[in-house]
């Protein structure tokens, strides 16, 4: 609205705003909340696939059998990214694991006390060795890496929801938060951002985003939505953010937010037109609430805005003075990233 894309008063015109959400209740409610916040008392429909009891391939084509992962290729890619093995990966993150052990009071666990009596060392990574599992439709990690990712995200949610003592009151400063959430980010780095996984998972969303950003294409129907539209809001998951980042080689850290894919985070794609020559440019950014804004329930406005990080498309060969990528350059990047077999 501040940039004139939508009118500041009244409801958007029909077709100006479209919302597509995954079938989960939380994503549908996210779409409804966006509509209510953007245009209160206006009838903006949240679109989902017709069958809300089944997974939507737009958000995970692997899970729905649209395409499959190459087991050997994906395994090699992830292990290479891990530094050679999952043991190497966890070994390089012992400082973060020790911080988690401190919060969990793991040294005082029965397991560690018994090992101490036998003069044996005790750590989460020893007690719970991590193993990579790759199938045609999924990648996962077992053991300490998986547990650490889950627990640190739980602590973050406790903090964000205003609970009095997140992590039993043992997490007290930003350095501790950053150290702990590095374990959650590390799992996403391996499982969601490795290109051999991310490109397959992200292809349907890349196709939809490309259609939405292309000026004056043939009118295409998607989920009851006619594209292009002024604003397309897609309510998905943190994994979708990571998949898109991995597929497009977009990297970011978020000031004041230790989680790289935080609740409510938005990957924003904007198409701008340069008036002097009518050329088209794409700006990509990550918009997010800081952890303190979440905890304080800070009302967001132009005066107290959310955090925003402008992102650089590494493979773009034509940029303007603002760092935006030409539409032609962005189209080439998307075409090289997408996996045709995973297209809907």
Short mmCIF file of C-alpha atoms in Angstrom, two decimals:
data_model
loop_
_atom_site.label_atom_id
_atom_site.label_comp_id
_atom_site.label_asym_id
_atom_site.label_seq_id
_atom_site.Cartn_x
_atom_site.Cartn_y
_atom_site.Cartn_z
CA UNK A 1 0.00 0.00 0.00
CA UNK A 2 2.83 2.40 0.84
CA UNK A 3 4.25 1.82 -2.66
CA UNK A 4 0.87 2.27 -4.34
CA UNK A 5 0.36 -1.35 -5.35
CA UNK A 6 -3.00 -1.41 -3.55
CA UNK A 7 -5.31 1.42 -2.56
CA UNK A 8 -4.87 2.60 1.04
CA UNK A 9 -8.62 2.68 1.61
CA UNK A 10 -11.40 0.29 0.70
CA UNK A 11 -11.23 -3.29 -0.48
CA UNK A 12 -8.87 -4.49 -3.19
CA UNK A 13 -10.39 -4.77 -6.63
CA UNK A 14 -11.43 -8.28 -7.72
CA UNK A 15 -8.36 -10.18 -8.83
CA UNK A 16 -5.88 -7.81 -7.18
CA UNK A 17 -5.08 -10.09 -4.22
CA UNK A 18 -4.90 -13.88 -4.25
CA UNK A 19 -4.10 -16.23 -1.36
CA UNK A 20 -3.09 -19.88 -1.74
CA UNK A 21 -2.51 -22.04 1.34
CA UNK A 22 -1.43 -25.59 2.03
CA UNK A 23 -4.11 -27.88 3.42
CA UNK A 24 -2.92 -27.86 7.05
CA UNK A 25 -5.11 -25.92 9.46
CA UNK A 26 -2.22 -23.68 10.49
CA UNK A 27 -1.46 -22.66 6.90
CA UNK A 28 -5.12 -22.03 6.11
CA UNK A 29 -5.39 -19.92 9.27
CA UNK A 30 -2.25 -18.04 8.23
CA UNK A 31 -3.93 -17.19 4.93
CA UNK A 32 -7.05 -16.03 6.76
CA UNK A 33 -4.98 -13.89 9.15
CA UNK A 34 -3.17 -12.26 6.22
CA UNK A 35 -6.46 -11.46 4.52
CA UNK A 36 -7.92 -10.02 7.72
CA UNK A 37 -4.85 -7.90 8.38
CA UNK A 38 -4.50 -6.65 4.82
CA UNK A 39 -8.13 -5.83 4.15
CA UNK A 40 -10.45 -6.14 7.16
CA UNK A 41 -14.10 -6.81 6.33
CA UNK A 42 -13.25 -7.58 2.70
CA UNK A 43 -14.17 -10.89 1.12
CA UNK A 44 -10.78 -12.32 0.14
CA UNK A 45 -10.88 -16.08 -0.35
CA UNK A 46 -8.13 -18.39 0.88
CA UNK A 47 -7.65 -20.98 -1.86
CA UNK A 48 -6.53 -24.56 -1.24
CA UNK A 49 -6.57 -27.68 -3.35
CA UNK A 50 -10.02 -29.25 -3.53
CA UNK A 51 -9.11 -32.31 -1.44
CA UNK A 52 -7.95 -30.92 1.90
CA UNK A 53 -7.49 -34.43 3.33
CA UNK A 54 -4.51 -35.20 1.07
CA UNK A 55 -1.06 -33.58 0.81
CA UNK A 56 -0.76 -30.80 -1.75
CA UNK A 57 1.99 -31.42 -4.34
CA UNK A 58 2.54 -27.67 -4.69
CA UNK A 59 4.27 -27.72 -1.31
CA UNK A 60 5.95 -31.15 -1.56
CA UNK A 61 5.90 -32.97 -4.91
CA UNK A 62 8.03 -35.79 -3.46
CA UNK A 63 5.57 -36.68 -0.72
CA UNK A 64 2.74 -36.90 -3.25
CA UNK A 65 4.67 -39.04 -5.73
CA UNK A 66 4.97 -36.46 -8.51
CA UNK A 67 8.70 -37.13 -8.72
CA UNK A 68 11.39 -39.02 -6.83
CA UNK A 69 14.83 -38.42 -5.40
CA UNK A 70 17.87 -40.22 -6.76
CA UNK A 71 18.98 -42.03 -3.60
CA UNK A 72 22.67 -42.38 -4.43
CA UNK A 73 23.03 -38.87 -5.85
CA UNK A 74 21.24 -37.23 -2.91
CA UNK A 75 23.19 -39.25 -0.35
CA UNK A 76 26.52 -38.26 -1.91
CA UNK A 77 25.47 -34.60 -2.10
CA UNK A 78 24.37 -34.40 1.53
CA UNK A 79 27.44 -36.22 2.86
CA UNK A 80 29.71 -33.97 0.81
CA UNK A 81 27.91 -30.94 2.23
CA UNK A 82 28.29 -32.43 5.73
CA UNK A 83 32.07 -32.56 5.34
CA UNK A 84 32.35 -36.23 4.41
CA UNK A 85 30.13 -37.93 6.97
CA UNK A 86 27.42 -37.16 9.50
CA UNK A 87 29.97 -37.89 12.24
CA UNK A 88 32.16 -35.12 10.80
CA UNK A 89 29.13 -32.83 10.69
CA UNK A 90 28.30 -33.35 14.36
CA UNK A 91 31.96 -33.24 15.34
CA UNK A 92 32.32 -29.73 13.96
CA UNK A 93 29.34 -28.58 16.05
CA UNK A 94 30.37 -29.82 19.48
CA UNK A 95 30.35 -26.31 20.97
CA UNK A 96 26.67 -25.97 20.11
CA UNK A 97 25.89 -29.48 21.35
CA UNK A 98 27.64 -28.73 24.64
CA UNK A 99 25.47 -25.64 25.02
CA UNK A 100 22.36 -27.77 24.48
CA UNK A 101 23.66 -30.30 27.00
CA UNK A 102 24.01 -27.47 29.51
CA UNK A 103 20.40 -26.34 28.98
CA UNK A 104 19.17 -29.94 29.26
CA UNK A 105 21.38 -30.56 32.32
CA UNK A 106 22.51 -33.63 30.41
CA UNK A 107 25.71 -34.14 32.47
CA UNK A 108 23.48 -34.93 35.47
CA UNK A 109 21.46 -37.53 33.59
CA UNK A 110 21.55 -41.12 34.82
CA UNK A 111 23.40 -42.13 31.66
CA UNK A 112 26.20 -39.60 32.14
CA UNK A 113 26.51 -40.18 35.89
CA UNK A 114 26.94 -43.90 35.26
CA UNK A 115 29.55 -43.25 32.58
CA UNK A 116 31.36 -40.84 34.88
CA UNK A 117 31.72 -43.62 37.45
CA UNK A 118 33.47 -45.67 34.78
CA UNK A 119 35.68 -42.74 33.72
CA UNK A 120 33.91 -42.58 30.36
CA UNK A 121 32.99 -39.42 28.50
CA UNK A 122 29.33 -38.63 27.89
CA UNK A 123 27.76 -36.46 25.21
CA UNK A 124 24.55 -36.31 23.21
CA UNK A 125 26.33 -37.20 20.00
CA UNK A 126 27.87 -40.27 21.66
CA UNK A 127 24.62 -41.36 23.25
CA UNK A 128 22.54 -40.73 20.12
CA UNK A 129 24.61 -41.29 16.97
CA UNK A 130 23.05 -39.60 13.96
CA UNK A 131 22.29 -41.43 10.74
CA UNK A 132 21.23 -40.09 7.36
CA UNK A 133 18.22 -41.77 5.76
CA UNK A 134 17.32 -41.15 2.12
CA UNK A 135 14.31 -42.58 0.31
CA UNK A 136 12.54 -41.75 -2.93
CA UNK A 137 10.30 -39.20 -1.22
CA UNK A 138 12.19 -37.96 1.83
CA UNK A 139 15.47 -37.26 3.58
CA UNK A 140 15.89 -37.35 7.35
CA UNK A 141 18.42 -37.53 10.14
CA UNK A 142 18.10 -39.62 13.27
CA UNK A 143 19.87 -39.25 16.59
CA UNK A 144 21.33 -36.16 18.21
CA UNK A 145 21.03 -33.89 15.15
CA UNK A 146 17.30 -34.52 14.81
CA UNK A 147 16.68 -34.20 18.55
CA UNK A 148 18.71 -30.99 18.76
CA UNK A 149 16.81 -29.40 15.88
CA UNK A 150 13.47 -30.22 17.49
CA UNK A 151 14.41 -29.14 21.02
CA UNK A 152 16.01 -25.85 20.04
CA UNK A 153 12.97 -24.93 17.96
CA UNK A 154 10.75 -25.73 20.95
CA UNK A 155 12.84 -23.40 23.11
CA UNK A 156 12.50 -20.68 20.47
CA UNK A 157 8.72 -21.09 20.42
CA UNK A 158 8.66 -20.87 24.22
CA UNK A 159 10.52 -17.57 24.00
CA UNK A 160 8.34 -16.27 21.17
CA UNK A 161 5.14 -17.11 23.04
CA UNK A 162 6.24 -15.17 26.10
CA UNK A 163 6.74 -18.09 28.46
CA UNK A 164 8.52 -16.95 31.65
CA UNK A 165 11.48 -19.37 31.60
CA UNK A 166 12.27 -20.83 28.17
CA UNK A 167 14.60 -23.79 28.49
CA UNK A 168 14.04 -23.90 32.26
CA UNK A 169 15.40 -20.36 32.52
CA UNK A 170 18.84 -21.44 31.30
CA UNK A 171 18.85 -19.38 28.08
CA UNK A 172 19.50 -15.77 28.96
CA UNK A 173 21.28 -13.97 26.11
CA UNK A 174 21.43 -13.67 22.34
CA UNK A 175 24.73 -15.55 22.09
CA UNK A 176 23.14 -18.61 23.72
CA UNK A 177 20.13 -18.36 21.41
CA UNK A 178 22.33 -18.11 18.33
CA UNK A 179 24.46 -21.05 19.44
CA UNK A 180 21.46 -23.26 20.17
CA UNK A 181 19.53 -22.42 17.00
CA UNK A 182 22.63 -23.06 14.92
CA UNK A 183 21.78 -26.74 15.43
CA UNK A 184 18.30 -26.27 13.99
CA UNK A 185 19.71 -24.24 11.09
CA UNK A 186 22.35 -26.91 10.51
CA UNK A 187 19.78 -29.65 10.01
CA UNK A 188 17.90 -27.47 7.52
CA UNK A 189 21.20 -26.72 5.79
CA UNK A 190 21.66 -30.42 5.12
CA UNK A 191 18.14 -31.72 4.59
CA UNK A 192 16.26 -28.79 3.07
CA UNK A 193 18.86 -26.60 1.36
CA UNK A 194 21.06 -29.20 -0.36
CA UNK A 195 20.33 -28.40 -4.05
CA UNK A 196 19.77 -32.04 -5.02
CA UNK A 197 16.83 -32.05 -2.59
CA UNK A 198 15.76 -28.41 -2.67
CA UNK A 199 15.39 -28.14 -6.44
CA UNK A 200 12.99 -31.09 -6.60
CA UNK A 201 10.88 -29.92 -3.67
CA UNK A 202 10.80 -26.30 -4.81
CA UNK A 203 9.94 -26.79 -8.49
CA UNK A 204 6.13 -26.44 -8.25
CA UNK A 205 6.48 -23.27 -6.15
CA UNK A 206 9.12 -21.89 -8.52
CA UNK A 207 6.74 -22.45 -11.43
CA UNK A 208 3.93 -20.65 -9.61
CA UNK A 209 6.18 -17.75 -8.58
CA UNK A 210 7.49 -17.43 -12.12
CA UNK A 211 3.96 -17.31 -13.52
CA UNK A 212 2.97 -14.68 -10.97
CA UNK A 213 6.00 -12.49 -11.79
CA UNK A 214 5.77 -12.70 -15.57
CA UNK A 215 3.96 -9.64 -16.98
CA UNK A 216 1.04 -10.31 -19.28
CA UNK A 217 1.33 -14.08 -19.70
CA UNK A 218 -1.64 -16.07 -20.90
CA UNK A 219 -4.21 -16.06 -18.11
CA UNK A 220 -3.52 -19.19 -16.09
CA UNK A 221 -5.81 -20.73 -13.51
CA UNK A 222 -4.27 -22.11 -10.33
CA UNK A 223 -6.36 -23.11 -7.31
CA UNK A 224 -9.19 -20.97 -8.63
CA UNK A 225 -6.82 -18.01 -8.97
CA UNK A 226 -6.20 -16.17 -12.22
CA UNK A 227 -2.59 -15.09 -12.69
CA UNK A 228 -0.95 -12.64 -12.80
CA UNK A 229 -2.32 -10.68 -9.87
CA UNK A 230 -1.04 -7.64 -7.97
CA UNK A 231 -0.37 -9.60 -4.77
CA UNK A 232 -0.03 -13.37 -4.48
CA UNK A 233 0.36 -14.65 -0.91
CA UNK A 234 1.38 -18.31 -0.51
CA UNK A 235 1.04 -19.81 2.98
CA UNK A 236 3.42 -22.74 3.26
CA UNK A 237 6.10 -23.97 5.65
CA UNK A 238 9.60 -23.23 6.90
CA UNK A 239 10.79 -26.12 4.74
CA UNK A 240 9.45 -24.33 1.66
CA UNK A 241 11.50 -21.23 2.53
CA UNK A 242 14.61 -23.38 2.91
CA UNK A 243 13.89 -25.31 -0.31
CA UNK A 244 13.50 -22.10 -2.32
CA UNK A 245 16.66 -20.71 -0.76
CA UNK A 246 18.60 -23.85 -1.62
CA UNK A 247 17.24 -24.06 -5.16
CA UNK A 248 18.00 -20.40 -5.95
CA UNK A 249 21.28 -20.28 -3.97
CA UNK A 250 19.90 -17.58 -1.69
CA UNK A 251 21.72 -17.34 1.63
CA UNK A 252 20.81 -15.24 4.63
CA UNK A 253 21.21 -14.60 8.32
CA UNK A 254 18.61 -12.56 10.17
CA UNK A 255 19.65 -9.83 12.64
CA UNK A 256 17.88 -10.34 15.96
CA UNK A 257 16.43 -13.68 14.88
CA UNK A 258 18.48 -16.87 15.48
CA UNK A 259 16.16 -19.08 13.39
CA UNK A 260 16.91 -18.74 9.67
CA UNK A 261 13.37 -19.84 8.79
CA UNK A 262 11.37 -18.34 11.66
CA UNK A 263 7.63 -18.55 12.28
CA UNK A 264 5.94 -15.96 10.10
CA UNK A 265 9.01 -15.47 7.92
CA UNK A 266 8.28 -14.45 4.33
CA UNK A 267 10.36 -14.86 1.21
CA UNK A 268 9.20 -11.92 -0.92
CA UNK A 269 9.54 -11.67 -4.70
CA UNK A 270 8.76 -8.25 -6.21
CA UNK A 271 8.69 -7.19 -9.86
CA UNK A 272 9.67 -3.57 -10.48
CA UNK A 273 9.49 -1.61 -13.76
CA UNK A 274 12.10 1.03 -14.63
CA UNK A 275 10.25 3.94 -16.19
CA UNK A 276 13.15 5.16 -18.33
CA UNK A 277 13.26 2.04 -20.51
CA UNK A 278 10.30 -0.07 -19.31
CA UNK A 279 12.69 -2.86 -18.22
CA UNK A 280 11.58 -5.37 -15.59
CA UNK A 281 13.54 -6.21 -12.42
CA UNK A 282 13.13 -8.72 -9.60
CA UNK A 283 13.86 -7.94 -5.95
CA UNK A 284 14.04 -10.85 -3.48
CA UNK A 285 13.98 -10.27 0.27
CA UNK A 286 13.32 -12.08 3.54
CA UNK A 287 10.88 -10.33 5.89
CA UNK A 288 10.72 -11.53 9.49
CA UNK A 289 9.93 -10.66 13.07
CA UNK A 290 12.87 -10.48 15.45
CA UNK A 291 12.69 -12.83 18.41
CA UNK A 292 12.15 -9.85 20.72
CA UNK A 293 9.30 -8.55 18.55
CA UNK A 294 7.69 -11.98 18.81
CA UNK A 295 8.08 -12.15 22.57
CA UNK A 296 6.82 -8.59 23.09
CA UNK A 297 3.97 -9.07 20.59
CA UNK A 298 5.09 -5.82 19.00
CA UNK A 299 2.41 -4.42 16.65
CA UNK A 300 4.11 -4.04 13.27
CA UNK A 301 3.73 -0.83 11.29
CA UNK A 302 5.74 1.50 9.07
CA UNK A 303 7.07 3.07 12.28
CA UNK A 304 7.90 -0.28 13.94
CA UNK A 305 8.53 -2.50 10.92
CA UNK A 306 9.57 -6.14 10.87
CA UNK A 307 13.12 -7.03 9.96
CA UNK A 308 14.00 -7.21 6.28
CA UNK A 309 17.07 -8.54 4.48
CA UNK A 310 17.57 -7.89 0.78
CA UNK A 311 18.90 -11.01 -0.91
CA UNK A 312 21.29 -11.43 -3.81
CA UNK A 313 20.72 -14.00 -6.54
CA UNK A 314 24.22 -15.39 -6.91
CA UNK A 315 23.75 -16.57 -10.48
CA UNK A 316 22.29 -13.33 -11.85
CA UNK A 317 24.36 -11.83 -14.66
CA UNK A 318 22.42 -8.57 -15.01
CA UNK A 319 21.77 -6.40 -11.95
CA UNK A 320 20.68 -2.80 -11.57
CA UNK A 321 22.07 -0.19 -9.17
CA UNK A 322 19.72 -1.42 -6.43
CA UNK A 323 20.99 -4.99 -6.73
CA UNK A 324 17.83 -6.29 -8.37
CA UNK A 325 18.09 -9.02 -11.00
CA UNK A 326 16.64 -8.50 -14.46
CA UNK A 327 13.49 -10.47 -15.16
CA UNK A 328 15.33 -12.26 -17.97
CA UNK A 329 18.16 -13.16 -15.61
CA UNK A 330 15.75 -14.35 -12.93
CA UNK A 331 13.86 -16.44 -15.48
CA UNK A 332 17.12 -18.12 -16.52
CA UNK A 333 18.01 -18.89 -12.89
CA UNK A 334 14.59 -20.44 -12.26
CA UNK A 335 14.72 -22.49 -15.46
CA UNK A 336 18.14 -23.86 -14.49
CA UNK A 337 17.00 -24.64 -10.94
CA UNK A 338 13.70 -26.36 -11.64
CA UNK A 339 13.41 -30.11 -12.16
CA UNK A 340 10.91 -30.69 -15.01
CA UNK A 341 9.89 -34.11 -13.65
CA UNK A 342 8.64 -32.39 -10.47
CA UNK A 343 6.48 -29.87 -12.29
CA UNK A 344 2.70 -30.15 -11.82
#
